[in-house]
PDB file of C-alpha atoms and ligand atoms in Angstrom:
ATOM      1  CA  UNK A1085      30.803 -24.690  -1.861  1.00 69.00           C
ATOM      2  CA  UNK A1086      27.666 -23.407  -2.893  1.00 83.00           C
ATOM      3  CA  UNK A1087      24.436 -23.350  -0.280  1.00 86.00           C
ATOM      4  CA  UNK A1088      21.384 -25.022  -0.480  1.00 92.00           C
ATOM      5  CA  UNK A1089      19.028 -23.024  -0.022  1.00 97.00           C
ATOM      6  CA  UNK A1090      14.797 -22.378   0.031  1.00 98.00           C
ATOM      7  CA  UNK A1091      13.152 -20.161  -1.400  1.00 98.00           C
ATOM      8  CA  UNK A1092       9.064 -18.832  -1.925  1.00 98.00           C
ATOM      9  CA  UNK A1093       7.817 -17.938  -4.977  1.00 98.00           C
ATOM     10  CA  UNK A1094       4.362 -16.319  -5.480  1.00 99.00           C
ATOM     11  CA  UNK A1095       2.198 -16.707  -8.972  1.00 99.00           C
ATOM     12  CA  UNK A1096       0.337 -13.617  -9.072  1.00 99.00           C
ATOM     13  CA  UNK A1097      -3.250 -13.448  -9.985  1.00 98.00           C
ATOM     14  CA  UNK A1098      -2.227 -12.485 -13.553  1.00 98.00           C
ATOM     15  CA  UNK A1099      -0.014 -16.105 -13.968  1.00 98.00           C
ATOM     16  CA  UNK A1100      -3.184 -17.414 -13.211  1.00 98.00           C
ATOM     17  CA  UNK A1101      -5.747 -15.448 -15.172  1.00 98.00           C
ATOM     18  CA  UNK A1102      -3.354 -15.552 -18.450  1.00 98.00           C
ATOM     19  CA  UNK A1103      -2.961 -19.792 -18.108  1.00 98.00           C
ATOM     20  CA  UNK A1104       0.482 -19.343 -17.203  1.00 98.00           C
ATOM     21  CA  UNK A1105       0.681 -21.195 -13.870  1.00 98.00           C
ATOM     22  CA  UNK A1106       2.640 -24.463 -15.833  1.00 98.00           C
ATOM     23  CA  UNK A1107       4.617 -22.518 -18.076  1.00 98.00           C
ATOM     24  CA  UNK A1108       6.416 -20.886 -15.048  1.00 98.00           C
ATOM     25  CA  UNK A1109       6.180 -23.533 -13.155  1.00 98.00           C
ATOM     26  CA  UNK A1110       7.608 -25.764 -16.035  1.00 98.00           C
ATOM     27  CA  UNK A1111      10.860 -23.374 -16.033  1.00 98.00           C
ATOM     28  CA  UNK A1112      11.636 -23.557 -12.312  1.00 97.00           C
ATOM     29  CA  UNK A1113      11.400 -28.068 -13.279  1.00 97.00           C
ATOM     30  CA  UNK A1114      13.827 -27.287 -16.139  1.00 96.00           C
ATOM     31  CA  UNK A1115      16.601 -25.425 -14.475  1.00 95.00           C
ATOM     32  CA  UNK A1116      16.466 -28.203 -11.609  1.00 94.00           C
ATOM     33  CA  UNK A1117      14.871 -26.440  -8.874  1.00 96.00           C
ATOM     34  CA  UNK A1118      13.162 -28.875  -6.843  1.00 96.00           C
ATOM     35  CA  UNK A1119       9.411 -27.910  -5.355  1.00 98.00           C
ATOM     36  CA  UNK A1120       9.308 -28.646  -1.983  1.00 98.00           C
ATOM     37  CA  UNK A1121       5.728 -26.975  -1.139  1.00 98.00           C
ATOM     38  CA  UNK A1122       3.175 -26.117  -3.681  1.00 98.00           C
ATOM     39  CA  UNK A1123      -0.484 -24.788  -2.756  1.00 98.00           C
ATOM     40  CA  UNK A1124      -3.155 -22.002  -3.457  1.00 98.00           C
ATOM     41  CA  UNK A1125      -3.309 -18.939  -0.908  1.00 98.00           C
ATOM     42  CA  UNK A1126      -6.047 -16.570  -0.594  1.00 98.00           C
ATOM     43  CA  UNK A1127      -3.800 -13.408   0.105  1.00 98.00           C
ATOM     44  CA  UNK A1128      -5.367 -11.464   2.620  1.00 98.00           C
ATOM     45  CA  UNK A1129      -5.023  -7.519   4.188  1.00 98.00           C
ATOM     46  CA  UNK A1130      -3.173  -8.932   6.721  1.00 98.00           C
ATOM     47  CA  UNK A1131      -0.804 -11.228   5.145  1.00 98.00           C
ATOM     48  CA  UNK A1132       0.067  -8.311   2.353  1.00 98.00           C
ATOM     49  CA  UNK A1133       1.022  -5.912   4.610  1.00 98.00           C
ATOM     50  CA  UNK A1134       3.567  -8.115   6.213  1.00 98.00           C
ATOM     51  CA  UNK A1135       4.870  -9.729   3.278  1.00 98.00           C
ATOM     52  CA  UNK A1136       4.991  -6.283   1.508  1.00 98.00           C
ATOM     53  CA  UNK A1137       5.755  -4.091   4.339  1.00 97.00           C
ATOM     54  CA  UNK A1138       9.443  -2.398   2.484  1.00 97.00           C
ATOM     55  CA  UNK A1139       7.014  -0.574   0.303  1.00 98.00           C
ATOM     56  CA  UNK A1140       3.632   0.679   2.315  1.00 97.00           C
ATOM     57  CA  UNK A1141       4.811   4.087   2.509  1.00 98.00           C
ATOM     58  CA  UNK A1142       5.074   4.006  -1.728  1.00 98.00           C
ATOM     59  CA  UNK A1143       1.648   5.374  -3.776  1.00 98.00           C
ATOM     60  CA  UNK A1144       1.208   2.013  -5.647  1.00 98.00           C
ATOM     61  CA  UNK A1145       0.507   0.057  -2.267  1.00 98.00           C
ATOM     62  CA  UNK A1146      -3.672   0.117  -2.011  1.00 98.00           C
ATOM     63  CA  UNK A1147      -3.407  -1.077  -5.596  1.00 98.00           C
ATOM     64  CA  UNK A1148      -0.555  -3.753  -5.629  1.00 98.00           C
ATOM     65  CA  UNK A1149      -2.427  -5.481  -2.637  1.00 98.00           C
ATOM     66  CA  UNK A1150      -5.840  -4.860  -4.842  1.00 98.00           C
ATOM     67  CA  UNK A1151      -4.242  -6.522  -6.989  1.00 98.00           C
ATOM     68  CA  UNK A1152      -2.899  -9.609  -5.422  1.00 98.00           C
ATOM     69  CA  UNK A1153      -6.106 -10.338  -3.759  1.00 98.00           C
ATOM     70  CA  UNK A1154      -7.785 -10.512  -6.941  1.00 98.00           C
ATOM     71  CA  UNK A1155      -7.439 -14.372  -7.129  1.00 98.00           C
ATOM     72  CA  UNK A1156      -5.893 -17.212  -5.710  1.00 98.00           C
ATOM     73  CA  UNK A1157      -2.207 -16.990  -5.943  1.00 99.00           C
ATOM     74  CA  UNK A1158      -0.104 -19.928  -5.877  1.00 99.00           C
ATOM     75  CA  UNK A1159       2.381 -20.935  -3.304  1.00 99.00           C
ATOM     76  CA  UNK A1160       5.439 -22.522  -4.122  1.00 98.00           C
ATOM     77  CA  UNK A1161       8.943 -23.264  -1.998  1.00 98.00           C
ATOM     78  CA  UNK A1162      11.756 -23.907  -4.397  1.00 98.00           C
ATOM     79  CA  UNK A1163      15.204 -26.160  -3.494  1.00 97.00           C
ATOM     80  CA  UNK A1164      18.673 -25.859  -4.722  1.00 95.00           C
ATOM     81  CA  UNK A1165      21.946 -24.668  -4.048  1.00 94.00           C
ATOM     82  CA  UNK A1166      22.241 -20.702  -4.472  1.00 96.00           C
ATOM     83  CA  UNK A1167      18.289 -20.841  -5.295  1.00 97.00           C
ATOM     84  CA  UNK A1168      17.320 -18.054  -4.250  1.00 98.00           C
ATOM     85  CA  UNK A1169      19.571 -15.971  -6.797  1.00 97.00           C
ATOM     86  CA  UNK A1170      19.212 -18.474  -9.353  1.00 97.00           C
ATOM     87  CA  UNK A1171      15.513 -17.827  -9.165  1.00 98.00           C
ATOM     88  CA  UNK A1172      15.898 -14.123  -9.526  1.00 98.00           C
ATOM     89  CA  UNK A1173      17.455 -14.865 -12.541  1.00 97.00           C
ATOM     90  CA  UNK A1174      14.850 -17.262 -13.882  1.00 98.00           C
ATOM     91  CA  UNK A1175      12.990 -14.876 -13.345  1.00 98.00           C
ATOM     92  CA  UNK A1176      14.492 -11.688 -14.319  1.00 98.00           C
ATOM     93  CA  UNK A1177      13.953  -7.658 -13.064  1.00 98.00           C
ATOM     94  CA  UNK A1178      11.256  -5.921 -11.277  1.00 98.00           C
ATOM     95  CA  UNK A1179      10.478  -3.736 -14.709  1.00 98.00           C
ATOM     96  CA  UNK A1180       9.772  -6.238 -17.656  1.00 98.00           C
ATOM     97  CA  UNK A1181      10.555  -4.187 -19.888  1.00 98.00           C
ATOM     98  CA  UNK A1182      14.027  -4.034 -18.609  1.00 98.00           C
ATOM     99  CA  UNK A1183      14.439  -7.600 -17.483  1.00 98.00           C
ATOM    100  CA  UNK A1184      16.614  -9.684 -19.638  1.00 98.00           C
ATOM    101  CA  UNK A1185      15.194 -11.440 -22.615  1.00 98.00           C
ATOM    102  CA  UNK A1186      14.592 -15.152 -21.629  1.00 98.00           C
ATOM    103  CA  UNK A1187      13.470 -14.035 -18.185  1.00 98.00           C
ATOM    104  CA  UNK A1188       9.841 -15.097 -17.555  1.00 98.00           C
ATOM    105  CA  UNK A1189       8.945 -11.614 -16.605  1.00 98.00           C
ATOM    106  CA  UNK A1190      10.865 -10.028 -19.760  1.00 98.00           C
ATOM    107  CA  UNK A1191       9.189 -12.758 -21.938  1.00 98.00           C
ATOM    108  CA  UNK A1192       5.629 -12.852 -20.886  1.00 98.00           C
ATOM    109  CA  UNK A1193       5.198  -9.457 -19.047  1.00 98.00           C
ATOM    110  CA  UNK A1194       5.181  -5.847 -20.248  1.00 97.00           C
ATOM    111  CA  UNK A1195       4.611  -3.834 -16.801  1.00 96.00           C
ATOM    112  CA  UNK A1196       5.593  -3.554 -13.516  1.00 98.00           C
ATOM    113  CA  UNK A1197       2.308  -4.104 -11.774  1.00 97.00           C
ATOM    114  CA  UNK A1198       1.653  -7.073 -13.833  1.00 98.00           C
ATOM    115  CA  UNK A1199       4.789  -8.665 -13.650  1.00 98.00           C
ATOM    116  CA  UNK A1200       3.651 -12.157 -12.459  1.00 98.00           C
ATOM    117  CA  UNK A1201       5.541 -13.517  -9.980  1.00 98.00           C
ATOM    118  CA  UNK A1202       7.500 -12.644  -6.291  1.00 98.00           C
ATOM    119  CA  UNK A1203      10.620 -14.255  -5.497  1.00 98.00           C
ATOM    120  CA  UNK A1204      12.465 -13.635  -2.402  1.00 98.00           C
ATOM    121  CA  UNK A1205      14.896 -11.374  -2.760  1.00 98.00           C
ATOM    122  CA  UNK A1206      18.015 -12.851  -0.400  1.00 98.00           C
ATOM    123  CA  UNK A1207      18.676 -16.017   1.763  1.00 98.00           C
ATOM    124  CA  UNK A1208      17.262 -14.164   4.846  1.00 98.00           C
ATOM    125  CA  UNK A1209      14.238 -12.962   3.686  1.00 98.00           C
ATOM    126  CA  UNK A1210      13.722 -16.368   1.834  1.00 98.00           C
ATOM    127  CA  UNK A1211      13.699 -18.246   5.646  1.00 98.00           C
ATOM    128  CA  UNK A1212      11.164 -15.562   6.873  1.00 98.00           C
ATOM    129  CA  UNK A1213       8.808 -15.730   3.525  1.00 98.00           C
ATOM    130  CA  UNK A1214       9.015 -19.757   3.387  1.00 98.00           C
ATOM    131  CA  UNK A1215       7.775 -19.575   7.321  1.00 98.00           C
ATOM    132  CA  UNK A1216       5.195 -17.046   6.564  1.00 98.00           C
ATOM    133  CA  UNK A1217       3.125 -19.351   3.883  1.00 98.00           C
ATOM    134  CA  UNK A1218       4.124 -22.627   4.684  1.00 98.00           C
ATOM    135  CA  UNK A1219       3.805 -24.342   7.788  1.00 98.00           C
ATOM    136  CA  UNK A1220       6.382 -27.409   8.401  1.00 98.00           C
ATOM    137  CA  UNK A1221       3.776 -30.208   7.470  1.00 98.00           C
ATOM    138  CA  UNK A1222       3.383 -28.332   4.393  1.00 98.00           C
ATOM    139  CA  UNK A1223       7.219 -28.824   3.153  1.00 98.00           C
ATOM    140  CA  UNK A1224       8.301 -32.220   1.849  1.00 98.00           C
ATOM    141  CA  UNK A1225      11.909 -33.865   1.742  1.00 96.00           C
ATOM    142  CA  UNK A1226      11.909 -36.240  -0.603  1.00 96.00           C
ATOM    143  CA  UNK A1227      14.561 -37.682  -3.590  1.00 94.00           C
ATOM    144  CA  UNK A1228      14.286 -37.175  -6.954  1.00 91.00           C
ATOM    145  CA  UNK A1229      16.573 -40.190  -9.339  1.00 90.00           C
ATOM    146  CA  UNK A1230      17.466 -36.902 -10.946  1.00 89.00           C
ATOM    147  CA  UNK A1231      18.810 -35.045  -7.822  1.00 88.00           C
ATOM    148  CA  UNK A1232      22.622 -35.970  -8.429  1.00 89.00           C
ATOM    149  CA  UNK A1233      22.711 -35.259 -12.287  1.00 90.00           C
ATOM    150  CA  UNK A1234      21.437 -31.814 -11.627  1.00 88.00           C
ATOM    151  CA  UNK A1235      22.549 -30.876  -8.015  1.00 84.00           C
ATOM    152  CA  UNK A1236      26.220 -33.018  -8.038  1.00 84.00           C
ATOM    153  CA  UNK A1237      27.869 -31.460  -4.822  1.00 81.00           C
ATOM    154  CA  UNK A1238      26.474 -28.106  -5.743  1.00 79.00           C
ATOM    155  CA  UNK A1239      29.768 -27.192  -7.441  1.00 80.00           C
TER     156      UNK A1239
HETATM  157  N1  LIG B1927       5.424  -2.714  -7.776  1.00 93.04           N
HETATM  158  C1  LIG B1927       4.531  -1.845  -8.402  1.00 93.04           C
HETATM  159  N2  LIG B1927       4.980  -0.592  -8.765  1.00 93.04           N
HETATM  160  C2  LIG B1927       6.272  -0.186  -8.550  1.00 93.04           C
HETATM  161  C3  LIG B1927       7.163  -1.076  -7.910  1.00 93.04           C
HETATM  162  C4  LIG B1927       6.706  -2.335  -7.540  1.00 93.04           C
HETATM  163  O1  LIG B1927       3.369  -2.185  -8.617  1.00 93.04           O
HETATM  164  O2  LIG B1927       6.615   0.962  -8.902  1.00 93.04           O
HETATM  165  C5  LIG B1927       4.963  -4.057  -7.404  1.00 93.04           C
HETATM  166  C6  LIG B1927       5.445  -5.128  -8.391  1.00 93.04           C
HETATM  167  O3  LIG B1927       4.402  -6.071  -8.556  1.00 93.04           O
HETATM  168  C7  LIG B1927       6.613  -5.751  -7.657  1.00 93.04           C
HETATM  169  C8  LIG B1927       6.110  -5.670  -6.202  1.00 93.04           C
HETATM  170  O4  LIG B1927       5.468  -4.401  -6.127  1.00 93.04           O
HETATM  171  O5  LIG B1927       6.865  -7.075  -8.092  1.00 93.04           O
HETATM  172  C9  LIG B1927       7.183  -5.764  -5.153  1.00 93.04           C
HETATM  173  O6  LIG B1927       8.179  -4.806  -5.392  1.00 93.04           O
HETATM  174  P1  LIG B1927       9.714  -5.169  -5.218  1.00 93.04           P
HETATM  175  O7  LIG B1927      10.492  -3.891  -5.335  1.00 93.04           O
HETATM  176  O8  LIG B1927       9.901  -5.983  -3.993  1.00 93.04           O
HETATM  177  O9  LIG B1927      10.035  -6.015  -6.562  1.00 93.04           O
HETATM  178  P2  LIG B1927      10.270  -7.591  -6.799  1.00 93.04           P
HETATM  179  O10 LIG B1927      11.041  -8.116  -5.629  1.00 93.04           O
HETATM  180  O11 LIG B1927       8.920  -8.232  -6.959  1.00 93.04           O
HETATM  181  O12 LIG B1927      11.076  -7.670  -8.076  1.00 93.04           O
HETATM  182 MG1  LIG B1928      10.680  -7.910  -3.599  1.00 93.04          MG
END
């Protein structure tokens, strides 16, 4: 039986700038992921290093967190069994240029930097990214009519 799971996603300041905050956010609706938490952040120093702290040591680092303070990003904490692999796969590979076609990176993106979104990468860091932007009065339970046509038992 498959897991229901949560999982953060991030819209990078490039989603934003390029008007693609509902066309993303119109694919994670169409595959059935439920959003259970949706706001805009103001990324700080602080938050960046934590939430990025696997790569510090690596030469891009200044810039990628340059680069995600640029704007707003937005929020979002996604429902659904196995989501945080199915959202890696919405989503597609770090490089765009090697992520599969019909990914949103591979089909709107053409470089790593400025490759739009972050998705947690496996159920455990999902719990500690989810508790990191969203508080619990920021998460919301709720039923959709739709719920059992898309989730079923999560077979
Ligand atoms: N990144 C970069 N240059 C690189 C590798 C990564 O600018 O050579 C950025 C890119 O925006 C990526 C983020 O750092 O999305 C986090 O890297 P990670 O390996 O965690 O990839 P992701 O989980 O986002 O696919
Ligand atoms: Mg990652």
């Amino acid at each position: 039986m498959a897991e229901k799971q949560q999982t953060l996603v991030l819209l990078k300041p490039d989603a934003l700038q390029r008007d693609l905050l509902g066309e993303i956010i119109r694919r994670f609706e169409m595959k059935g992921l439920k959003i259970v938490g949706l706001k805009f952040i103001r990324l700080t120093d602080e938050m960046l290093d934590e939430h990025y702290s696997h790569l510090t040591a690596k030469p891009f680092f200044a810039s990628l967190k340059q680069f995600m303070m640029q704007t707003p990003v937005v929020g979002m904490v996604l429902e659904g069994f196995d989501a945080v692999s199915e959202i890696r796969k919405v989503v597609g590979s770090t490089n765009p240029r090697e992520a599969d076609a019909g990914t949103i990176r591979a089909d709107f993106s053409m470089n790593v930097p400025s490759n739009l979104i972050h998705a947690s990468d496996s159920p455990e860091s999902a719990v500690t990214e989810v508790k990191r932007f969203f508080s619990d009065a920021e998460l919301f339970d709720y039923e959709k009519i739709t719920d059992r046509f898309i989730f079923g038992e999560g077979i």
